[in-house]
Amino acid sequence: MNGHEFQELYQIQSKTRIFMTEQRYVNEHTKNEALQIIDLFSHFQKYL
């Protein structure tokens, strides 16, 4: 593997890591929103 190939591989790995981190953030965010909606729903269920 020459220097140029190594550089490309490194860039791909960096982009992949950034993407994985973003995905994890999105998943956490979605999960939190879902939990908030469930909380709201169970809160309103008392009054139904």
CSV table of C-alpha atoms in Angstrom, one decimal:
chain,number,residue,atom,x,y,z
A,1,MET,CA,0.0,0.0,0.0
A,2,ASN,CA,1.5,3.3,-1.0
A,3,GLY,CA,1.1,6.7,0.7
A,4,HIS,CA,-1.7,7.8,-1.7
A,5,GLU,CA,-3.8,4.7,-1.0
A,6,PHE,CA,-3.2,5.0,2.7
A,7,GLN,CA,-4.4,8.7,2.5
A,8,GLU,CA,-7.6,7.6,0.7
A,9,LEU,CA,-8.3,4.8,3.1
A,10,TYR,CA,-7.8,7.2,6.1
A,11,GLN,CA,-10.2,9.7,4.6
A,12,ILE,CA,-12.9,7.1,4.0
A,13,GLN,CA,-12.4,5.9,7.6
A,14,SER,CA,-12.8,9.4,8.9
A,15,LYS,CA,-15.9,10.0,6.9
A,16,THR,CA,-17.4,6.7,8.1
A,17,ARG,CA,-16.6,7.5,11.7
A,18,ILE,CA,-18.3,10.9,11.3
A,19,PHE,CA,-21.3,9.3,9.7
A,20,MET,CA,-21.6,6.7,12.5
A,21,THR,CA,-21.4,9.5,15.1
A,22,GLU,CA,-24.1,11.5,13.3
A,23,GLN,CA,-26.3,8.4,13.0
A,24,ARG,CA,-25.9,7.7,16.7
A,25,TYR,CA,-26.9,11.3,17.5
A,26,VAL,CA,-29.9,11.0,15.2
A,27,ASN,CA,-30.9,7.7,16.8
A,28,GLU,CA,-30.6,9.1,20.3
A,29,HIS,CA,-32.6,12.2,19.3
A,30,THR,CA,-35.3,10.1,17.8
A,31,LYS,CA,-35.5,7.9,20.8
A,32,ASN,CA,-35.8,10.9,23.1
A,33,GLU,CA,-38.6,12.4,21.0
A,34,ALA,CA,-40.4,9.1,21.0
A,35,LEU,CA,-40.1,8.9,24.8
A,36,GLN,CA,-41.4,12.4,25.1
A,37,ILE,CA,-44.4,11.6,23.0
A,38,ILE,CA,-45.1,8.4,25.0
A,39,ASP,CA,-44.9,10.5,28.2
A,40,LEU,CA,-47.4,13.0,26.8
A,41,PHE,CA,-49.7,10.3,25.7
A,42,SER,CA,-49.7,8.5,29.1
A,43,HIS,CA,-50.2,11.9,30.7
A,44,PHE,CA,-53.3,12.6,28.5
A,45,GLN,CA,-54.6,9.1,28.9
A,46,LYS,CA,-55.4,9.9,32.6
A,47,TYR,CA,-58.0,12.4,31.4
A,48,LEU,CA,-59.6,10.3,28.7
